Amino acid sequence: MNILQEYKDYFSANEKPEVVEIGEANYVSILGDGSPGTALFYKKKAAIKEFVAVLEQHYTAIDLAFSSSVVEIFYWFDEEEVGYVDIGNFYTTVDLDLLKYRIAIRIPDFVKAEIIQEIGQTSDLSFAKDFEHFTYTAGTCVQLLHKGPFAGELQTLPILQKFATENRFKKSGMHHEIHLTHFELGQSQEHLQTILRDPVIKQQ
């Protein structure tokens, strides 16, 4: 099973804002906090790809082969600490040292939390014990495809915000970024394609 092909709609977005429905999905994930540009962030991002490679080997051995390599990141702030942070100004109104994140890679539904825990306890991979099974249903979301450097998201997210507001939607959960193209610290970001997705609820 190729996860990217199996869930094509999930990994698709247009350059113009749109409303989508995202059902339940399962992931391997690892938590963190602080700015997403730190060396620790990139170490965790590299480690999750190594961890999933081991997980793939395990399931191939029992005739349940799958492949998954698209890194996704869920971001949020503690609202009790910083208050409500909307889509358009998500990265500009609060100190990013207060940012919380979950780096994730989507996995098939048949991958069990117990296996992730078992590999974590027995592997010598970096952060192995910190990886966990994560299930999430985003529901109704607004999204668009951002092309180019991450810094450009500061201009793209207000476009998504405007679309949400015009359609009487309000942000209702974690900001979600799906990195369709691989990236490393220090690498050119001109080629990047990133789905920016935010769960929303209809305002009365």
PDB file of C-alpha atoms in Angstrom:
ATOM      1  CA  MET A   1       0.000   0.000   0.000  1.00  0.00           C
ATOM      2  CA  ASN A   2       1.335   3.386  -1.033  1.00  0.00           C
ATOM      3  CA  ILE A   3      -0.220   5.861   1.417  1.00  0.00           C
ATOM      4  CA  LEU A   4       0.179   8.778  -0.997  1.00  0.00           C
ATOM      5  CA  GLN A   5      -1.831   6.913  -3.654  1.00  0.00           C
ATOM      6  CA  GLU A   6      -4.290   5.328  -1.228  1.00  0.00           C
ATOM      7  CA  TYR A   7      -5.418   8.707   0.142  1.00  0.00           C
ATOM      8  CA  LYS A   8      -5.054  10.969  -2.899  1.00  0.00           C
ATOM      9  CA  ASP A   9      -7.715  13.445  -1.807  1.00  0.00           C
ATOM     10  CA  TYR A  10      -6.111  13.833   1.611  1.00  0.00           C
ATOM     11  CA  PHE A  11      -2.780  14.767  -0.005  1.00  0.00           C
ATOM     12  CA  SER A  12      -4.299  17.135  -2.585  1.00  0.00           C
ATOM     13  CA  ALA A  13      -5.056  20.856  -2.535  1.00  0.00           C
ATOM     14  CA  ASN A  14      -5.540  23.713  -4.984  1.00  0.00           C
ATOM     15  CA  GLU A  15      -3.663  27.004  -4.972  1.00  0.00           C
ATOM     16  CA  LYS A  16      -6.992  28.744  -4.389  1.00  0.00           C
ATOM     17  CA  PRO A  17      -8.686  28.294  -0.992  1.00  0.00           C
ATOM     18  CA  GLU A  18     -11.314  25.575  -0.697  1.00  0.00           C
ATOM     19  CA  VAL A  19     -13.444  23.750   1.866  1.00  0.00           C
ATOM     20  CA  VAL A  20     -12.775  20.030   2.363  1.00  0.00           C
ATOM     21  CA  GLU A  21     -13.945  17.252   4.659  1.00  0.00           C
ATOM     22  CA  ILE A  22     -11.151  15.248   6.284  1.00  0.00           C
ATOM     23  CA  GLY A  23     -12.069  11.972   7.966  1.00  0.00           C
ATOM     24  CA  GLU A  24     -10.285   9.976  10.623  1.00  0.00           C
ATOM     25  CA  ALA A  25      -6.601   9.322   9.980  1.00  0.00           C
ATOM     26  CA  ASN A  26      -3.876   7.452  11.846  1.00  0.00           C
ATOM     27  CA  TYR A  27      -0.278   8.526  12.274  1.00  0.00           C
ATOM     28  CA  VAL A  28       3.058   7.816  13.855  1.00  0.00           C
ATOM     29  CA  SER A  29       3.962  11.031  15.645  1.00  0.00           C
ATOM     30  CA  ILE A  30       6.288  12.805  18.041  1.00  0.00           C
ATOM     31  CA  LEU A  31       5.600  15.910  20.114  1.00  0.00           C
ATOM     32  CA  GLY A  32       7.711  19.031  20.495  1.00  0.00           C
ATOM     33  CA  ASP A  33       7.569  22.701  21.322  1.00  0.00           C
ATOM     34  CA  GLY A  34       9.243  25.904  20.238  1.00  0.00           C
ATOM     35  CA  SER A  35      10.121  27.305  16.844  1.00  0.00           C
ATOM     36  CA  PRO A  36       9.939  24.869  13.909  1.00  0.00           C
ATOM     37  CA  GLY A  37      13.295  26.123  12.627  1.00  0.00           C
ATOM     38  CA  THR A  38      15.467  24.702  15.392  1.00  0.00           C
ATOM     39  CA  ALA A  39      18.063  21.944  15.076  1.00  0.00           C
ATOM     40  CA  LEU A  40      16.003  19.805  17.488  1.00  0.00           C
ATOM     41  CA  PHE A  41      12.945  20.139  15.250  1.00  0.00           C
ATOM     42  CA  TYR A  42      14.903  18.921  12.237  1.00  0.00           C
ATOM     43  CA  LYS A  43      16.422  16.046  14.213  1.00  0.00           C
ATOM     44  CA  LYS A  44      12.938  14.864  15.170  1.00  0.00           C
ATOM     45  CA  LYS A  45      11.786  15.222  11.568  1.00  0.00           C
ATOM     46  CA  ALA A  46      14.670  13.044  10.358  1.00  0.00           C
ATOM     47  CA  ALA A  47      14.090  10.548  13.163  1.00  0.00           C
ATOM     48  CA  ILE A  48      10.415   9.992  12.315  1.00  0.00           C
ATOM     49  CA  LYS A  49      11.315   9.004   8.747  1.00  0.00           C
ATOM     50  CA  GLU A  50      13.844   6.486  10.106  1.00  0.00           C
ATOM     51  CA  PHE A  51      11.263   5.147  12.559  1.00  0.00           C
ATOM     52  CA  VAL A  52       8.620   4.688   9.849  1.00  0.00           C
ATOM     53  CA  ALA A  53      11.186   2.842   7.701  1.00  0.00           C
ATOM     54  CA  VAL A  54      11.610   0.316  10.533  1.00  0.00           C
ATOM     55  CA  LEU A  55       7.828   0.081  10.885  1.00  0.00           C
ATOM     56  CA  GLU A  56       7.512  -0.582   7.149  1.00  0.00           C
ATOM     57  CA  GLN A  57      10.038  -3.420   7.417  1.00  0.00           C
ATOM     58  CA  HIS A  58       8.087  -4.979  10.279  1.00  0.00           C
ATOM     59  CA  TYR A  59       4.821  -5.052   8.316  1.00  0.00           C
ATOM     60  CA  THR A  60       6.487  -6.200   5.095  1.00  0.00           C
ATOM     61  CA  ALA A  61       7.686  -9.251   7.022  1.00  0.00           C
ATOM     62  CA  ILE A  62       4.086 -10.191   7.842  1.00  0.00           C
ATOM     63  CA  ASP A  63       2.773  -9.520   4.315  1.00  0.00           C
ATOM     64  CA  LEU A  64       1.203  -6.134   5.105  1.00  0.00           C
ATOM     65  CA  ALA A  65       3.608  -3.964   3.154  1.00  0.00           C
ATOM     66  CA  PHE A  66       3.075  -0.216   3.016  1.00  0.00           C
ATOM     67  CA  SER A  67       5.113   2.893   2.210  1.00  0.00           C
ATOM     68  CA  SER A  68       4.659   6.362   3.631  1.00  0.00           C
ATOM     69  CA  SER A  69       7.111   9.249   3.652  1.00  0.00           C
ATOM     70  CA  VAL A  70       5.178  12.534   3.610  1.00  0.00           C
ATOM     71  CA  VAL A  71       5.944  14.519   6.749  1.00  0.00           C
ATOM     72  CA  GLU A  72       3.048  16.438   8.290  1.00  0.00           C
ATOM     73  CA  ILE A  73       3.078  18.824  11.202  1.00  0.00           C
ATOM     74  CA  PHE A  74       0.263  19.916  13.483  1.00  0.00           C
ATOM     75  CA  TYR A  75       0.811  23.245  15.267  1.00  0.00           C
ATOM     76  CA  TRP A  76      -1.050  24.911  18.111  1.00  0.00           C
ATOM     77  CA  PHE A  77      -0.721  27.280  21.052  1.00  0.00           C
ATOM     78  CA  ASP A  78      -2.062  26.760  24.546  1.00  0.00           C
ATOM     79  CA  GLU A  79      -5.105  29.038  24.380  1.00  0.00           C
ATOM     80  CA  GLU A  80      -5.273  29.313  28.160  1.00  0.00           C
ATOM     81  CA  GLU A  81      -1.786  30.798  28.007  1.00  0.00           C
ATOM     82  CA  VAL A  82      -1.883  32.975  24.885  1.00  0.00           C
ATOM     83  CA  GLY A  83      -5.554  33.258  23.914  1.00  0.00           C
ATOM     84  CA  TYR A  84      -7.186  32.506  20.558  1.00  0.00           C
ATOM     85  CA  VAL A  85      -4.833  32.681  17.551  1.00  0.00           C
ATOM     86  CA  ASP A  86      -6.504  32.866  14.150  1.00  0.00           C
ATOM     87  CA  ILE A  87      -5.395  31.418  10.795  1.00  0.00           C
ATOM     88  CA  GLY A  88      -4.109  34.597   9.189  1.00  0.00           C
ATOM     89  CA  ASN A  89      -1.815  35.693  11.991  1.00  0.00           C
ATOM     90  CA  PHE A  90      -0.865  32.281  13.347  1.00  0.00           C
ATOM     91  CA  TYR A  91       2.898  32.834  13.104  1.00  0.00           C
ATOM     92  CA  THR A  92       3.003  36.569  13.738  1.00  0.00           C
ATOM     93  CA  THR A  93       1.183  37.417  16.971  1.00  0.00           C
ATOM     94  CA  VAL A  94       2.671  35.042  19.554  1.00  0.00           C
ATOM     95  CA  ASP A  95       6.307  34.263  20.452  1.00  0.00           C
ATOM     96  CA  LEU A  96       7.152  31.063  18.558  1.00  0.00           C
ATOM     97  CA  ASP A  97       8.948  29.762  21.645  1.00  0.00           C
ATOM     98  CA  LEU A  98       5.402  29.086  22.920  1.00  0.00           C
ATOM     99  CA  LEU A  99       4.446  27.073  19.835  1.00  0.00           C
ATOM    100  CA  LYS A 100       3.601  23.396  20.281  1.00  0.00           C
ATOM    101  CA  TYR A 101       3.813  20.848  17.489  1.00  0.00           C
ATOM    102  CA  ARG A 102       3.305  17.239  16.538  1.00  0.00           C
ATOM    103  CA  ILE A 103       5.434  15.881  13.676  1.00  0.00           C
ATOM    104  CA  ALA A 104       3.546  13.029  12.004  1.00  0.00           C
ATOM    105  CA  ILE A 105       3.546  10.565   9.122  1.00  0.00           C
ATOM    106  CA  ARG A 106       0.280   8.941   8.093  1.00  0.00           C
ATOM    107  CA  ILE A 107       0.081   5.151   8.423  1.00  0.00           C
ATOM    108  CA  PRO A 108      -2.474   2.481   7.438  1.00  0.00           C
ATOM    109  CA  ASP A 109      -5.308   1.703   9.807  1.00  0.00           C
ATOM    110  CA  PHE A 110      -3.911  -1.782  10.397  1.00  0.00           C
ATOM    111  CA  VAL A 111      -0.755  -0.474  12.096  1.00  0.00           C
ATOM    112  CA  LYS A 112      -1.224  -1.055  15.823  1.00  0.00           C
ATOM    113  CA  ALA A 113      -0.211   1.282  18.618  1.00  0.00           C
ATOM    114  CA  GLU A 114       1.307  -1.703  20.428  1.00  0.00           C
ATOM    115  CA  ILE A 115       3.765  -2.315  17.581  1.00  0.00           C
ATOM    116  CA  ILE A 116       4.843   1.343  17.576  1.00  0.00           C
ATOM    117  CA  GLN A 117       5.412   1.123  21.317  1.00  0.00           C
ATOM    118  CA  GLU A 118       7.284  -2.178  20.990  1.00  0.00           C
ATOM    119  CA  ILE A 119       9.626  -0.810  18.317  1.00  0.00           C
ATOM    120  CA  GLY A 120      10.137   2.292  20.421  1.00  0.00           C
ATOM    121  CA  GLN A 121      11.185   0.233  23.418  1.00  0.00           C
ATOM    122  CA  THR A 122      13.557  -2.052  21.505  1.00  0.00           C
ATOM    123  CA  SER A 123      15.056   0.267  18.867  1.00  0.00           C
ATOM    124  CA  ASP A 124      18.217   2.323  19.246  1.00  0.00           C
ATOM    125  CA  LEU A 125      16.907   4.996  16.862  1.00  0.00           C
ATOM    126  CA  SER A 126      16.930   8.620  18.028  1.00  0.00           C
ATOM    127  CA  PHE A 127      13.850   9.554  20.086  1.00  0.00           C
ATOM    128  CA  ALA A 128      12.555   5.982  19.608  1.00  0.00           C
ATOM    129  CA  LYS A 129      10.676   5.894  22.909  1.00  0.00           C
ATOM    130  CA  ASP A 130       8.970   9.211  22.140  1.00  0.00           C
ATOM    131  CA  PHE A 131       7.071   8.027  19.065  1.00  0.00           C
ATOM    132  CA  GLU A 132       3.393   7.268  19.508  1.00  0.00           C
ATOM    133  CA  HIS A 133       0.255   6.308  17.632  1.00  0.00           C
ATOM    134  CA  PHE A 134      -2.017   9.284  16.973  1.00  0.00           C
ATOM    135  CA  THR A 135      -5.569   9.265  15.611  1.00  0.00           C
ATOM    136  CA  TYR A 136      -7.217  12.487  14.507  1.00  0.00           C
ATOM    137  CA  THR A 137     -10.365  13.571  12.674  1.00  0.00           C
ATOM    138  CA  ALA A 138     -10.057  17.112  11.314  1.00  0.00           C
ATOM    139  CA  GLY A 139     -13.589  17.276   9.898  1.00  0.00           C
ATOM    140  CA  THR A 140     -14.499  20.424   7.961  1.00  0.00           C
ATOM    141  CA  CYS A 141     -11.348  22.340   6.942  1.00  0.00           C
ATOM    142  CA  VAL A 142     -10.247  25.229   4.781  1.00  0.00           C
ATOM    143  CA  GLN A 143      -7.051  24.661   2.855  1.00  0.00           C
ATOM    144  CA  LEU A 144      -4.823  25.750   0.004  1.00  0.00           C
ATOM    145  CA  LEU A 145      -1.528  24.756  -1.585  1.00  0.00           C
ATOM    146  CA  HIS A 146       1.402  27.037  -0.749  1.00  0.00           C
ATOM    147  CA  LYS A 147       4.363  26.983  -3.133  1.00  0.00           C
ATOM    148  CA  GLY A 148       7.817  28.225  -2.203  1.00  0.00           C
ATOM    149  CA  PRO A 149       9.613  29.164   1.028  1.00  0.00           C
ATOM    150  CA  PHE A 150       7.992  28.803   4.435  1.00  0.00           C
ATOM    151  CA  ALA A 151       8.399  32.544   5.000  1.00  0.00           C
ATOM    152  CA  GLY A 152       5.890  33.103   2.205  1.00  0.00           C
ATOM    153  CA  GLU A 153       3.214  31.512   4.359  1.00  0.00           C
ATOM    154  CA  LEU A 154       2.969  34.862   6.145  1.00  0.00           C
ATOM    155  CA  GLN A 155       1.317  36.166   2.953  1.00  0.00           C
ATOM    156  CA  THR A 156      -0.578  32.946   2.112  1.00  0.00           C
ATOM    157  CA  LEU A 157      -2.275  32.333   5.458  1.00  0.00           C
ATOM    158  CA  PRO A 158      -4.129  35.691   5.414  1.00  0.00           C
ATOM    159  CA  ILE A 159      -5.597  34.608   2.051  1.00  0.00           C
ATOM    160  CA  LEU A 160      -6.901  31.458   3.714  1.00  0.00           C
ATOM    161  CA  GLN A 161      -8.185  33.549   6.625  1.00  0.00           C
ATOM    162  CA  LYS A 162     -10.060  35.892   4.275  1.00  0.00           C
ATOM    163  CA  PHE A 163     -11.684  32.925   2.538  1.00  0.00           C
ATOM    164  CA  ALA A 164     -12.726  31.400   5.868  1.00  0.00           C
ATOM    165  CA  THR A 165     -14.192  34.679   7.114  1.00  0.00           C
ATOM    166  CA  GLU A 166     -16.087  35.323   3.871  1.00  0.00           C
ATOM    167  CA  ASN A 167     -17.643  31.864   4.199  1.00  0.00           C
ATOM    168  CA  ARG A 168     -18.482  32.424   7.884  1.00  0.00           C
ATOM    169  CA  PHE A 169     -15.993  29.891   9.185  1.00  0.00           C
ATOM    170  CA  LYS A 170     -13.923  30.156  12.349  1.00  0.00           C
ATOM    171  CA  LYS A 171     -10.720  28.262  13.092  1.00  0.00           C
ATOM    172  CA  SER A 172     -11.456  25.408  15.502  1.00  0.00           C
ATOM    173  CA  GLY A 173      -8.332  23.290  15.894  1.00  0.00           C
ATOM    174  CA  MET A 174      -4.679  22.703  15.114  1.00  0.00           C
ATOM    175  CA  HIS A 175      -3.017  24.377  12.130  1.00  0.00           C
ATOM    176  CA  HIS A 176      -1.912  21.527   9.848  1.00  0.00           C
ATOM    177  CA  GLU A 177       0.905  21.559   7.280  1.00  0.00           C
ATOM    178  CA  ILE A 178       1.488  18.676   4.861  1.00  0.00           C
ATOM    179  CA  HIS A 179       4.936  18.801   3.286  1.00  0.00           C
ATOM    180  CA  LEU A 180       4.520  17.248  -0.149  1.00  0.00           C
ATOM    181  CA  THR A 181       8.169  17.909  -0.974  1.00  0.00           C
ATOM    182  CA  HIS A 182      11.117  16.858   1.169  1.00  0.00           C
ATOM    183  CA  PHE A 183      13.089  19.559   2.940  1.00  0.00           C
ATOM    184  CA  GLU A 184      16.146  19.764   5.180  1.00  0.00           C
ATOM    185  CA  LEU A 185      17.708  22.485   7.321  1.00  0.00           C
ATOM    186  CA  GLY A 186      19.675  24.903   5.159  1.00  0.00           C
ATOM    187  CA  GLN A 187      18.179  23.615   1.908  1.00  0.00           C
ATOM    188  CA  SER A 188      16.680  25.926  -0.740  1.00  0.00           C
ATOM    189  CA  GLN A 189      12.936  26.244  -0.214  1.00  0.00           C
ATOM    190  CA  GLU A 190      12.002  27.583  -3.635  1.00  0.00           C
ATOM    191  CA  HIS A 191      10.689  24.180  -4.792  1.00  0.00           C
ATOM    192  CA  LEU A 192       8.533  23.414  -1.750  1.00  0.00           C
ATOM    193  CA  GLN A 193       4.844  22.527  -1.969  1.00  0.00           C
ATOM    194  CA  THR A 194       2.951  22.620   1.307  1.00  0.00           C
ATOM    195  CA  ILE A 195      -0.731  22.068   2.007  1.00  0.00           C
ATOM    196  CA  LEU A 196      -1.933  24.549   4.625  1.00  0.00           C
ATOM    197  CA  ARG A 197      -5.056  23.152   6.280  1.00  0.00           C
ATOM    198  CA  ASP A 198      -7.119  24.418   9.221  1.00  0.00           C
ATOM    199  CA  PRO A 199     -10.198  22.820  10.804  1.00  0.00           C
ATOM    200  CA  VAL A 200     -13.123  25.216  11.044  1.00  0.00           C
ATOM    201  CA  ILE A 201     -16.653  25.519  12.352  1.00  0.00           C
ATOM    202  CA  LYS A 202     -19.505  27.544  10.883  1.00  0.00           C
ATOM    203  CA  GLN A 203     -20.238  30.765  12.729  1.00  0.00           C
ATOM    204  CA  GLN A 204     -23.859  31.605  13.433  1.00  0.00           C
TER     205      GLN A 204
END
